[in-house]
Short mmCIF file of C-alpha atoms and ligand atoms in Angstrom, two decimals:
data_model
loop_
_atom_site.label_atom_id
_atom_site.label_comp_id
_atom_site.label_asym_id
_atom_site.label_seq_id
_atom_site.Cartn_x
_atom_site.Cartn_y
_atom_site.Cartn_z
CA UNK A 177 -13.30 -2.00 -136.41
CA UNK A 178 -10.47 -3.70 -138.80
CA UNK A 179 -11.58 -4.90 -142.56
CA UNK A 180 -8.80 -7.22 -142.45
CA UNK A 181 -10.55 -9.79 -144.73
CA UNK A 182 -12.36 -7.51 -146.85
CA UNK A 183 -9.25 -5.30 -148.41
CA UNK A 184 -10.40 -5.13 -152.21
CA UNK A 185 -6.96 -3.98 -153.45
CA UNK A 186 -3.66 -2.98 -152.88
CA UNK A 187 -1.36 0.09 -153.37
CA UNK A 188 1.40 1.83 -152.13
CA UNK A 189 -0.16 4.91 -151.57
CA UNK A 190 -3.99 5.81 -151.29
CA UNK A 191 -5.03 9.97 -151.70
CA UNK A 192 -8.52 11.08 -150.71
CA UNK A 193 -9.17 14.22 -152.83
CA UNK A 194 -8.72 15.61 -156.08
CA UNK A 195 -7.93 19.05 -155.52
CA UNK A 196 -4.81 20.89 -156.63
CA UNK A 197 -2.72 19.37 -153.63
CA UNK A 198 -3.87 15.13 -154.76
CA UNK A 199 -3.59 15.87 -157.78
CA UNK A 200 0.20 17.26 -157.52
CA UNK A 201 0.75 14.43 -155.27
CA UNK A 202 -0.49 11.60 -157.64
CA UNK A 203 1.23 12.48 -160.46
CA UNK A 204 4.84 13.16 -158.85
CA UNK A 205 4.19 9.82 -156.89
CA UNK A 206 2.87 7.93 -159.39
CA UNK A 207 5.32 8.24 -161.13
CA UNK A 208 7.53 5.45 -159.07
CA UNK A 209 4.99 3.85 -156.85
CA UNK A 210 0.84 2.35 -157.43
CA UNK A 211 -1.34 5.25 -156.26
CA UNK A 212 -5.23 5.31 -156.00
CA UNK A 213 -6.70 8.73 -155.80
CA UNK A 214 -10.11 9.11 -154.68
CA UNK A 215 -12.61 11.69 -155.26
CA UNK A 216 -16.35 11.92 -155.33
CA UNK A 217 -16.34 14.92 -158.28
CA UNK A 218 -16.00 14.31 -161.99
CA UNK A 219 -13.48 17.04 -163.63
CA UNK A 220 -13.41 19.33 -165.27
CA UNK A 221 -15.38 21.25 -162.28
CA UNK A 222 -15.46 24.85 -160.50
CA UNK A 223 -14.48 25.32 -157.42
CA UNK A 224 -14.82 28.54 -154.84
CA UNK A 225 -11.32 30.23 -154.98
CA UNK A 226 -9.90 33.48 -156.59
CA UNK A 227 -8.26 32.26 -158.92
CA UNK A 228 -4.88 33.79 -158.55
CA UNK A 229 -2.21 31.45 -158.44
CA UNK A 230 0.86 33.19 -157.32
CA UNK A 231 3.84 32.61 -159.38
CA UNK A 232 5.77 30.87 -156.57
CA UNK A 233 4.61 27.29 -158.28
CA UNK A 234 4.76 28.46 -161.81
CA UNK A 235 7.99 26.38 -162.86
CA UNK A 236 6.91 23.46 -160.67
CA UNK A 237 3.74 23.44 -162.54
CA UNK A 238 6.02 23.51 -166.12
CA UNK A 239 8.24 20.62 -164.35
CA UNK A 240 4.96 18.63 -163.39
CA UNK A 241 3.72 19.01 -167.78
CA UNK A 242 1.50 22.15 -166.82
CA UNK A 243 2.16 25.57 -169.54
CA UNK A 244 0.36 28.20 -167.57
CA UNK A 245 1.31 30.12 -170.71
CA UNK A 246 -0.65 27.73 -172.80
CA UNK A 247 -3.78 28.01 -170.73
CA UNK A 248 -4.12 31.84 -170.32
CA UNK A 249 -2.76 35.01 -170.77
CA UNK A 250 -3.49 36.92 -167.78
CA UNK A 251 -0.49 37.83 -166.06
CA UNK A 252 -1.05 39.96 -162.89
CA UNK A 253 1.53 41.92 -161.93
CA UNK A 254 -0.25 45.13 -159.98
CA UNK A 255 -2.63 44.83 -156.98
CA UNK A 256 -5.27 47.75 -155.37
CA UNK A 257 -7.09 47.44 -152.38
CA UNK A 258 -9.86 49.46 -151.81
CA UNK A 259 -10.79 50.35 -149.08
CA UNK A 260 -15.41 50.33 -147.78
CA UNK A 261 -15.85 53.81 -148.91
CA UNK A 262 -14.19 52.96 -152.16
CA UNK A 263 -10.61 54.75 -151.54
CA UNK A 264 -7.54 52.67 -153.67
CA UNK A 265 -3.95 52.22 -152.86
CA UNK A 266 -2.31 50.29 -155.60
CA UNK A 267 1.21 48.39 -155.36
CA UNK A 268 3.22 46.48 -157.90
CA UNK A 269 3.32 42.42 -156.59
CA UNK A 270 6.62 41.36 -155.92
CA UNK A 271 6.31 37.99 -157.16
CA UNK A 272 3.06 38.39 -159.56
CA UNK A 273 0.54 35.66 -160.54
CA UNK A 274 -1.70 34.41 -162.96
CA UNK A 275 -5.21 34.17 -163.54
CA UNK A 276 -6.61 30.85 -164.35
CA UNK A 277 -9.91 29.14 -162.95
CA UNK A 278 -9.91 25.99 -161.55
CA UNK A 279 -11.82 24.42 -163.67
CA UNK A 280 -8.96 24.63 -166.19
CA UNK A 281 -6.11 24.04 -164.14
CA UNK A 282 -7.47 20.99 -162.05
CA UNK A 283 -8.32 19.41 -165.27
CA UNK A 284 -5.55 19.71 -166.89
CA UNK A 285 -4.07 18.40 -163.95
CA UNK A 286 -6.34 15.73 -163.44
CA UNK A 287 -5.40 14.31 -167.23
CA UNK A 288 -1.86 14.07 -166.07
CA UNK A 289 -2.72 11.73 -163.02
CA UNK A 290 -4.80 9.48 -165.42
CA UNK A 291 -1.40 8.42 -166.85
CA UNK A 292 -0.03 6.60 -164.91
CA UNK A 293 -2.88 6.68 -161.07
CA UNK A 294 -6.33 5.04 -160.63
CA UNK A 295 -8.69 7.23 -159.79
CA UNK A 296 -11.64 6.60 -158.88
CA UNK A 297 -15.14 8.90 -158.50
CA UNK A 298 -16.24 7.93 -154.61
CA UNK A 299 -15.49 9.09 -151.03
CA UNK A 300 -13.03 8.08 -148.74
CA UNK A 301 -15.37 6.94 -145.57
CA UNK A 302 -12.93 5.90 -142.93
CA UNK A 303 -9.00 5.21 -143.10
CA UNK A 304 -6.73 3.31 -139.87
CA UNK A 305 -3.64 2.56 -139.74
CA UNK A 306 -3.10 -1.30 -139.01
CA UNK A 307 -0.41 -3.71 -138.78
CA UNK A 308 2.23 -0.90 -140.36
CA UNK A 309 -0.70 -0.09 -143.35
CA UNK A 310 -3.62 1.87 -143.85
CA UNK A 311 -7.06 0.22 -144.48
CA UNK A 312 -9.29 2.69 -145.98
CA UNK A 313 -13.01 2.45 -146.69
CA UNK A 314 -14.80 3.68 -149.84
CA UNK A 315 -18.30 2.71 -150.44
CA UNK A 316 -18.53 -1.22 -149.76
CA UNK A 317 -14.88 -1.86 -150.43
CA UNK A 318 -11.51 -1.56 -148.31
CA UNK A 319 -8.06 -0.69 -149.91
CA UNK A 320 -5.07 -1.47 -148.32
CA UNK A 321 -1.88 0.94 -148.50
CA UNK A 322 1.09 1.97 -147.46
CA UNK A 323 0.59 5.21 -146.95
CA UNK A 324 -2.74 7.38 -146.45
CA UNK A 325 -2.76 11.23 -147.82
CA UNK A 326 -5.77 13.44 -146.99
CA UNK A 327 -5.96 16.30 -149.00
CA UNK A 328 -9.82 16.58 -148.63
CA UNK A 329 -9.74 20.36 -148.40
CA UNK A 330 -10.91 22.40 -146.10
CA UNK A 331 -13.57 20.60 -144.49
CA UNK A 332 -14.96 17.18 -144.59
CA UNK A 333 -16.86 14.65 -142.80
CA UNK A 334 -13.67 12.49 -142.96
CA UNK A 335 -12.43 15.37 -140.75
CA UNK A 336 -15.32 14.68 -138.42
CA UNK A 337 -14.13 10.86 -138.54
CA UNK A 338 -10.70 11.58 -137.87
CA UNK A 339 -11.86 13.54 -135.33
CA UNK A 340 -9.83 16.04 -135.75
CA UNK A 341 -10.30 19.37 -133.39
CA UNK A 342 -10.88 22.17 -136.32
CA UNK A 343 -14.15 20.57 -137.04
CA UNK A 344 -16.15 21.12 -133.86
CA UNK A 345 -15.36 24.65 -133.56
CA UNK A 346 -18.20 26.66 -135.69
CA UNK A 347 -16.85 29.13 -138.25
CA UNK A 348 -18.71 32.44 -139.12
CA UNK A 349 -17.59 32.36 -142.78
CA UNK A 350 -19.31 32.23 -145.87
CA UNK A 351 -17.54 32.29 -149.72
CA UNK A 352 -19.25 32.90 -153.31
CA UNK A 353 -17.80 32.87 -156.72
CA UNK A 354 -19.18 34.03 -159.97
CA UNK A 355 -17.54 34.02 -163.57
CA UNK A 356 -18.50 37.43 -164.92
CA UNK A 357 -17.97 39.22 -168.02
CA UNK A 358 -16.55 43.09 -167.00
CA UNK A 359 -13.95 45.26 -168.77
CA UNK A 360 -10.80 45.67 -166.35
CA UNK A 361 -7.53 45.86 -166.80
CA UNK A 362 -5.86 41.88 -167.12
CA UNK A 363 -2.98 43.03 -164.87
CA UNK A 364 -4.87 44.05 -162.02
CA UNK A 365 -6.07 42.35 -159.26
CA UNK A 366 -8.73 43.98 -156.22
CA UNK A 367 -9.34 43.29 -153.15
CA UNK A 368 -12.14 45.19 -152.18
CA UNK A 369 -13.61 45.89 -148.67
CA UNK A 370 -16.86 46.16 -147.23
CA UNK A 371 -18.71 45.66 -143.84
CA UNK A 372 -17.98 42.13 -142.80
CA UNK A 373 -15.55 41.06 -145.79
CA UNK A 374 -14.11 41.55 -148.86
CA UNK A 375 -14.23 40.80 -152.76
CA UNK A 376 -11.41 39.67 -154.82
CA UNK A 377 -11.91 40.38 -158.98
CA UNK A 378 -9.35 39.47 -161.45
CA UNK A 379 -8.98 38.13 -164.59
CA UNK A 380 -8.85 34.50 -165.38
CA UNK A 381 -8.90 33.04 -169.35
CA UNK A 382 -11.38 33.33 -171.74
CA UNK A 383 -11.59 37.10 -170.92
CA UNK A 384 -13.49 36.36 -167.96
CA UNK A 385 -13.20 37.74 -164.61
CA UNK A 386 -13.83 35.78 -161.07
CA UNK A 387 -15.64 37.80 -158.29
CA UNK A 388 -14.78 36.04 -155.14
CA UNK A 389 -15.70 36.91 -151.33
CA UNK A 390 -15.71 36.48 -148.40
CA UNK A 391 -17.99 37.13 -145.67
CA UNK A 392 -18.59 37.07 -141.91
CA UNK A 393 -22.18 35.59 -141.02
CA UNK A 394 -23.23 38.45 -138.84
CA UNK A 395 -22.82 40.80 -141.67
CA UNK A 396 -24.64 38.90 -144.11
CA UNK A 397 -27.04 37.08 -141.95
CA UNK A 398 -29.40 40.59 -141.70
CA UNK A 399 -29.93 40.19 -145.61
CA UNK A 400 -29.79 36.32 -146.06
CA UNK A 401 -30.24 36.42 -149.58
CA UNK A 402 -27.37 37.14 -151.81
CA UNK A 403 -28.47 39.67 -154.38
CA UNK A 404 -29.82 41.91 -151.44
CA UNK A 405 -26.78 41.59 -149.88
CA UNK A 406 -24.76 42.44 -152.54
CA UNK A 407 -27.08 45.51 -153.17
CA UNK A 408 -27.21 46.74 -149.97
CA UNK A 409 -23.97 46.12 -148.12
CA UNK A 410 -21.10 45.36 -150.83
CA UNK A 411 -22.87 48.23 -153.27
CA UNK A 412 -21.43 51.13 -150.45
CA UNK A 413 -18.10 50.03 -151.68
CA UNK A 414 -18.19 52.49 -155.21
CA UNK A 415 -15.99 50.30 -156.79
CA UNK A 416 -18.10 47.31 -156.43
CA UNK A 417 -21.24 48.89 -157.23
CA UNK A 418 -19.66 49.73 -160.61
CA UNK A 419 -19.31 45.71 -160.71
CA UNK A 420 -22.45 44.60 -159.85
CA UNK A 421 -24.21 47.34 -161.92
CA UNK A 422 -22.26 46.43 -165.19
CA UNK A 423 -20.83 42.58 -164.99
CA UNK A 424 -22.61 40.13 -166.72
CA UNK A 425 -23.07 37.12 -165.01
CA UNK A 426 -21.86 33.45 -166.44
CA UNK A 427 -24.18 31.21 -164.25
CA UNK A 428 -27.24 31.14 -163.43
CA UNK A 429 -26.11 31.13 -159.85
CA UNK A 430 -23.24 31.46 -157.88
CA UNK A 431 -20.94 28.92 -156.24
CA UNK A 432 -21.71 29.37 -152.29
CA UNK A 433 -19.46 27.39 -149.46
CA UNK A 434 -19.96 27.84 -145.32
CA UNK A 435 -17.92 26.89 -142.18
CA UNK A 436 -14.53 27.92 -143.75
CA UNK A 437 -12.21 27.19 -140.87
CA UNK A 438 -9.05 29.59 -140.11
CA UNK A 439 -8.70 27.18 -137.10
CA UNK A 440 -4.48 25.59 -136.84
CA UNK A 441 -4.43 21.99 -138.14
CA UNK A 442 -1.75 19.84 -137.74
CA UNK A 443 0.10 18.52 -141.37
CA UNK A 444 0.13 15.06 -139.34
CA UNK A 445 -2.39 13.29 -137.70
CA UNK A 446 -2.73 9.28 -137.05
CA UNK A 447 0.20 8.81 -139.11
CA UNK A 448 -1.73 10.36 -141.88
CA UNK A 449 0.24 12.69 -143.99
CA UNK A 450 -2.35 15.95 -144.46
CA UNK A 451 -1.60 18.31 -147.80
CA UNK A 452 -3.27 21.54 -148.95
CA UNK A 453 -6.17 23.13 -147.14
CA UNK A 454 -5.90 19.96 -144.84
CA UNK A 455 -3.37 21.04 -142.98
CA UNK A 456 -3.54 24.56 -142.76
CA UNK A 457 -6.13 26.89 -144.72
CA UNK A 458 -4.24 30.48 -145.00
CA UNK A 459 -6.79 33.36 -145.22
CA UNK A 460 -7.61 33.70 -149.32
CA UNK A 461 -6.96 37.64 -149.43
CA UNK A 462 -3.05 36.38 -149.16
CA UNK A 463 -3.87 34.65 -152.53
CA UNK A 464 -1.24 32.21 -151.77
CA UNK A 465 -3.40 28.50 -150.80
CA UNK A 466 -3.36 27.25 -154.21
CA UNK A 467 0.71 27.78 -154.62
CA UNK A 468 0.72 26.67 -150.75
CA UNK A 469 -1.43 23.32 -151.81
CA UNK A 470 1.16 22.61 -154.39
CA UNK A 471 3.93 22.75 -152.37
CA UNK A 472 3.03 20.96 -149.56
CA UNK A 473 2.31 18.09 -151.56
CA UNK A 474 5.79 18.56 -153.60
CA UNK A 475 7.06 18.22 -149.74
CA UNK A 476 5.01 15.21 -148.76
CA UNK A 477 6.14 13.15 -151.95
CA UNK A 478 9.70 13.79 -151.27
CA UNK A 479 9.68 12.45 -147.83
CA UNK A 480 7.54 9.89 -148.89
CA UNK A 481 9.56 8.66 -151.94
CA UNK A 482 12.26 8.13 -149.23
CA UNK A 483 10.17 5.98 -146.96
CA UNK A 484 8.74 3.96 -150.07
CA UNK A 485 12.23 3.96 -150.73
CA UNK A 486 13.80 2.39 -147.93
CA UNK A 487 16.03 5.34 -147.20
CA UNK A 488 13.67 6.59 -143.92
CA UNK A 489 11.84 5.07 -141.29
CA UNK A 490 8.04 5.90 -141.17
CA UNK A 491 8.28 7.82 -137.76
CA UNK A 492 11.42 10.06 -139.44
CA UNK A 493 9.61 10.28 -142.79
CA UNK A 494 5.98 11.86 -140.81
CA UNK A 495 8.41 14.22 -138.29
CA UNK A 496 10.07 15.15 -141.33
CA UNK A 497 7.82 16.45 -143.48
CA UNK A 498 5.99 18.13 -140.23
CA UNK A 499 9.01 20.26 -139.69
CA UNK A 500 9.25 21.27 -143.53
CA UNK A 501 5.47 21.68 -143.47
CA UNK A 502 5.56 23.99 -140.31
CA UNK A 503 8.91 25.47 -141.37
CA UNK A 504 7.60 26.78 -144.37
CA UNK A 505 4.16 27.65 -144.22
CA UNK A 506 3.55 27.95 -140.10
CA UNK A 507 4.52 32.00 -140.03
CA UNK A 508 2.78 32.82 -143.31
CA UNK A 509 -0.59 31.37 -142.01
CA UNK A 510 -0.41 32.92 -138.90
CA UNK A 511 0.71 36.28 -140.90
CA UNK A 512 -2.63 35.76 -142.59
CA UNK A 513 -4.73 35.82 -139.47
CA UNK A 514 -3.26 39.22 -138.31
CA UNK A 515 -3.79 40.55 -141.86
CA UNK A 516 -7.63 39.44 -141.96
CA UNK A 517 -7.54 40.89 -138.44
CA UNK A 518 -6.46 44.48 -139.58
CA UNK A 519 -8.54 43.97 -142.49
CA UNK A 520 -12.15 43.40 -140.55
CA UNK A 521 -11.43 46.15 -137.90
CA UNK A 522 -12.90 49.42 -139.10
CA UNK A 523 -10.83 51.22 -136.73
CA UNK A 524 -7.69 49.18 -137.80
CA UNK A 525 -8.13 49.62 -141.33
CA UNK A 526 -8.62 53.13 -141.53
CA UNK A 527 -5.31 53.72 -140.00
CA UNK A 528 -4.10 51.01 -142.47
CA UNK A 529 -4.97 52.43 -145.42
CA UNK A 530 -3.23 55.67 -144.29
CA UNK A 531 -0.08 53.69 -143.49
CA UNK A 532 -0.09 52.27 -147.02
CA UNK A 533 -1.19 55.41 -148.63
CA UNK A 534 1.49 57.31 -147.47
CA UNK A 535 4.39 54.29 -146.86
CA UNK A 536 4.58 52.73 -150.24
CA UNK A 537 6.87 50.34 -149.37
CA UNK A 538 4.36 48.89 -146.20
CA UNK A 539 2.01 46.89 -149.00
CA UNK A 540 4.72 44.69 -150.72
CA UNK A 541 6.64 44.29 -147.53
CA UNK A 542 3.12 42.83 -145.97
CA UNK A 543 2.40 40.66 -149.24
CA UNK A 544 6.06 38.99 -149.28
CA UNK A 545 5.43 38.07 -145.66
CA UNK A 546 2.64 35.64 -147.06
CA UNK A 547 4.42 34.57 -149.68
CA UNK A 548 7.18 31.92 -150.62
CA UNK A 549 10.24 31.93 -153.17
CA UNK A 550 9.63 30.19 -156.46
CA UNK A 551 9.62 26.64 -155.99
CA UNK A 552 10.84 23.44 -157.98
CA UNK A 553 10.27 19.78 -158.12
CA UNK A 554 12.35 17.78 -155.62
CA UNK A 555 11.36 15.05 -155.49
C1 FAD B 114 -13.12 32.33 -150.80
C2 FAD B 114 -11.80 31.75 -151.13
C3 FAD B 114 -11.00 32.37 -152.08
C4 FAD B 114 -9.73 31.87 -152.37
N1 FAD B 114 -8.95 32.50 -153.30
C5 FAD B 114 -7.71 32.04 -153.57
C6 FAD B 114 -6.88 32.67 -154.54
O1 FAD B 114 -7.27 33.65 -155.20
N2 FAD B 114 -5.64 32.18 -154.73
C7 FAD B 114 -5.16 31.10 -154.05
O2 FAD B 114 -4.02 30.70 -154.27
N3 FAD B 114 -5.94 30.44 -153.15
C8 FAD B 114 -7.19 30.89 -152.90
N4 FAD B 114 -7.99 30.23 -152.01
C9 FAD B 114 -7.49 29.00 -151.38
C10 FAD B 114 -7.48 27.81 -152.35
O3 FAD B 114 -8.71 27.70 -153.01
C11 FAD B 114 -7.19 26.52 -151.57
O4 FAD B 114 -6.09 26.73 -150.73
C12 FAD B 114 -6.92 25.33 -152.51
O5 FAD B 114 -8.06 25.04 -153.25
C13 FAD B 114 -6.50 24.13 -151.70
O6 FAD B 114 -6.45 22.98 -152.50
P1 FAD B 114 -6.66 21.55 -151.83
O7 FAD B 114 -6.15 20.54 -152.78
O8 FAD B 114 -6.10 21.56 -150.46
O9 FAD B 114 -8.23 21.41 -151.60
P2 FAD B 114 -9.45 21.45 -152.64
O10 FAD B 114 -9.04 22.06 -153.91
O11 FAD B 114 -10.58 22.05 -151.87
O12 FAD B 114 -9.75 19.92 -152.93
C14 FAD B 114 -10.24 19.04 -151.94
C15 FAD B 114 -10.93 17.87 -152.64
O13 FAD B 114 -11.20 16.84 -151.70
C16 FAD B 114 -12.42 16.22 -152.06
N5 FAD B 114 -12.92 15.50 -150.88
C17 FAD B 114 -13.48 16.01 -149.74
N6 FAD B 114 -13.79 15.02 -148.90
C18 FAD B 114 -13.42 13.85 -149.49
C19 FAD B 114 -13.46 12.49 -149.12
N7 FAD B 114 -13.97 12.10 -147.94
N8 FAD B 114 -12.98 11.55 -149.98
C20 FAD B 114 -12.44 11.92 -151.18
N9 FAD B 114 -12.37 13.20 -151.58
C21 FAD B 114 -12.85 14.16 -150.75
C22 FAD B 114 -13.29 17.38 -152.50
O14 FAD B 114 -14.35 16.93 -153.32
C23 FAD B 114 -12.28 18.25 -153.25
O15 FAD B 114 -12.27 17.96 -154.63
C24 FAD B 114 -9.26 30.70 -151.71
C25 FAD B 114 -10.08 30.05 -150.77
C26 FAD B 114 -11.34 30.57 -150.48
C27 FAD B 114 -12.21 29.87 -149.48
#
């Protein structure tokens, strides 16, 4: 079905979703060109995710107006991994990161697009490409554009629209996130294991920490409800029943999220370009999506600045950027399935944490493999 005599408005460029990778996207390319970004959320707003942004995006983030300094102080530089009886190996992280929730740094993000992009509070419903264009649906209206950019996370029913193969595949994986207050250390960050998953805690401002997990279903199925699974199963881990025994929650309840898909993605599909989680979500205990979602849309606004430009076609700007895209981030998601692999196997990760324990050099030599170099603006 084509809206051709309904189109509401025009713009070059049209972004479905607010998260760190639109938001990067609207204000590099709104810059130079008309951009509408759409979201159905009002900022400022929390979001599940750990909440470490690696350092790999921190002087893009100063290039795009963003002082992580200015926002927090938590710098973390060390990481431990314990291991479901409660054993730590600790390594320094070659790159580091900083802890900052999302509900700051999407917001402050968010009042940077407002300079110069439209934004408006709905959800995309449909988007084709016709006649060299894009008419996308939101609500009652169509918007016309030159270019379509998804970056609607890692699931969504414009996914099912699209329909786009990830989403008919069922996932076994369940997230939660809590603000807490708890005395640690604001260099550190955990990962801690237990049957079924494991629980990230660091620091984020405010002298708050983040306790973020995740879980397969069939572990936490048996229990259902999340305090008795947090008793009963993530408690045999000592270090987290220290946690749960003595953190003071900030909400009344935790943020929950299901169906997180691993599955590949392609970073273009129907001529649309896809950005963050939309393309490819790596597995969080790299700690690496949010610097990832930055990136890629640093990537997609260069080669689309050229097309808008005149200086590529569309078919060299979308083959392009799926090189970069795959070029750059292909090897570190797929490192991240092996990792979550060794990670979930009992067997596998008792030999692993005797590898690390005794190899000190094995832990950063795994966590570079997930990670990028520092990256700019080139846009
Ligand atoms: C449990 C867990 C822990 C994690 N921990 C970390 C961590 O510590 N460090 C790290 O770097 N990364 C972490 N990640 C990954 C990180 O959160 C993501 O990679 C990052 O949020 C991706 O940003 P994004 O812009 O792609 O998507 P999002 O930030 O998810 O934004 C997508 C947006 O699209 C909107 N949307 C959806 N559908 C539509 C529609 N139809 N129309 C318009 N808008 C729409 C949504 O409302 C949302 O605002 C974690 C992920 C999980 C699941």
């Amino acid at each position: 079905m084509h809206y051709l005599y309904l189109v509401h408005k025009q713009f070059d460029i049209i972004i479905a979703g607010g998260g760190l990778s639109g938001l990067t996207a609207a204000i590099l390319l709104s810059k130079t060109f008309s951009v509408l970004l759409v979201d159905p959320d009002s900022y400022p707003r929390h979001k599940m995710c750990g909440e470490y942004l690696s350092n790999e995006v921190f002087d893009a983030l100063k290039e795009l107006g963003v002082s992580l300094n200015q926002l927090t102080k938590v710098r973390l530089d060390t990481f431990e991994l314990s291991s479901p009886n409660g054993k730590t190996v600790r390594t320094k992280l070659p790159l580091g990161g900083t802890g900052i929730s999302r509900y700051t740094l999407d917001f402050v993000l968010y009042k940077l697009v407002i300079r110069k992009a439209q934004v408006l509070e709905a959800r995309v419903q449909q988007a084709h490409y016709v006649d060299d264009h894009f008419q996308v649906v939101v609500g009652d209206d169509v918007y016309r554009c030159k270019q379509f950019i998804m970056a609607t996370g890692k699931r969504s029913a414009l996914d099912k629209t699209l329909n786009r193969d990830f989403i008919y595949k069922k996932s076994p994986w369940l997230a939660v996130k809590m603000h807490y207050q708890f005395d640690m250390p604001a260099n550190l960050v955990q990962l801690h294991n237990f049957d079924g998953g494991y629980a990230g805690l660091s620091k984020i401002e405010n002298d708050l920490v983040n306790c973020c997990y995740l879980v397969h279903y069939d572990s936490f199925k048996k229990h259902k409800d999340i305090n008795t699974f947090q008793e009963q199963v993530m408690a045999v881990n000592p270090q987290l029943d220290t946690f749960f025994n003595t953190a003071v929650a900030q909400w009344e309840k935790p943020i929950t999220i299901s169906q997180i898909s691993f599955e590949q993605k392609q970073p273009v599909e129907d001529r649309i370009m896809m950005i963050g989680d939309t393309a490819g979500l790596i597995h969080p205990l790299c700690g690496n999506g949010m610097a990832m979602a930055i990136h890629s849309a640093i990537i997609a606004s260069k080669n689309l600045t050229l097309y808008l430009n005149g200086k590529k076609t569309r078919d060299h700007m979308l083959i392009d950027y799926s090189t970069e895209w795959n070029s750059v981030f292909a090897s570190r998601l797929q490192y991240g399935r092996y990792l979550q692999r060794v990670l979930l196997s009992k067997t596998l990760t008792n030999f692993g944490y005797r590898a690390v324990e005794h190899i000190p050099f094995i832990l950063p030599s795994i966590i570079k493999q997930t990670h990028g170099k520092p990256v700019t603006l080139d846009v």
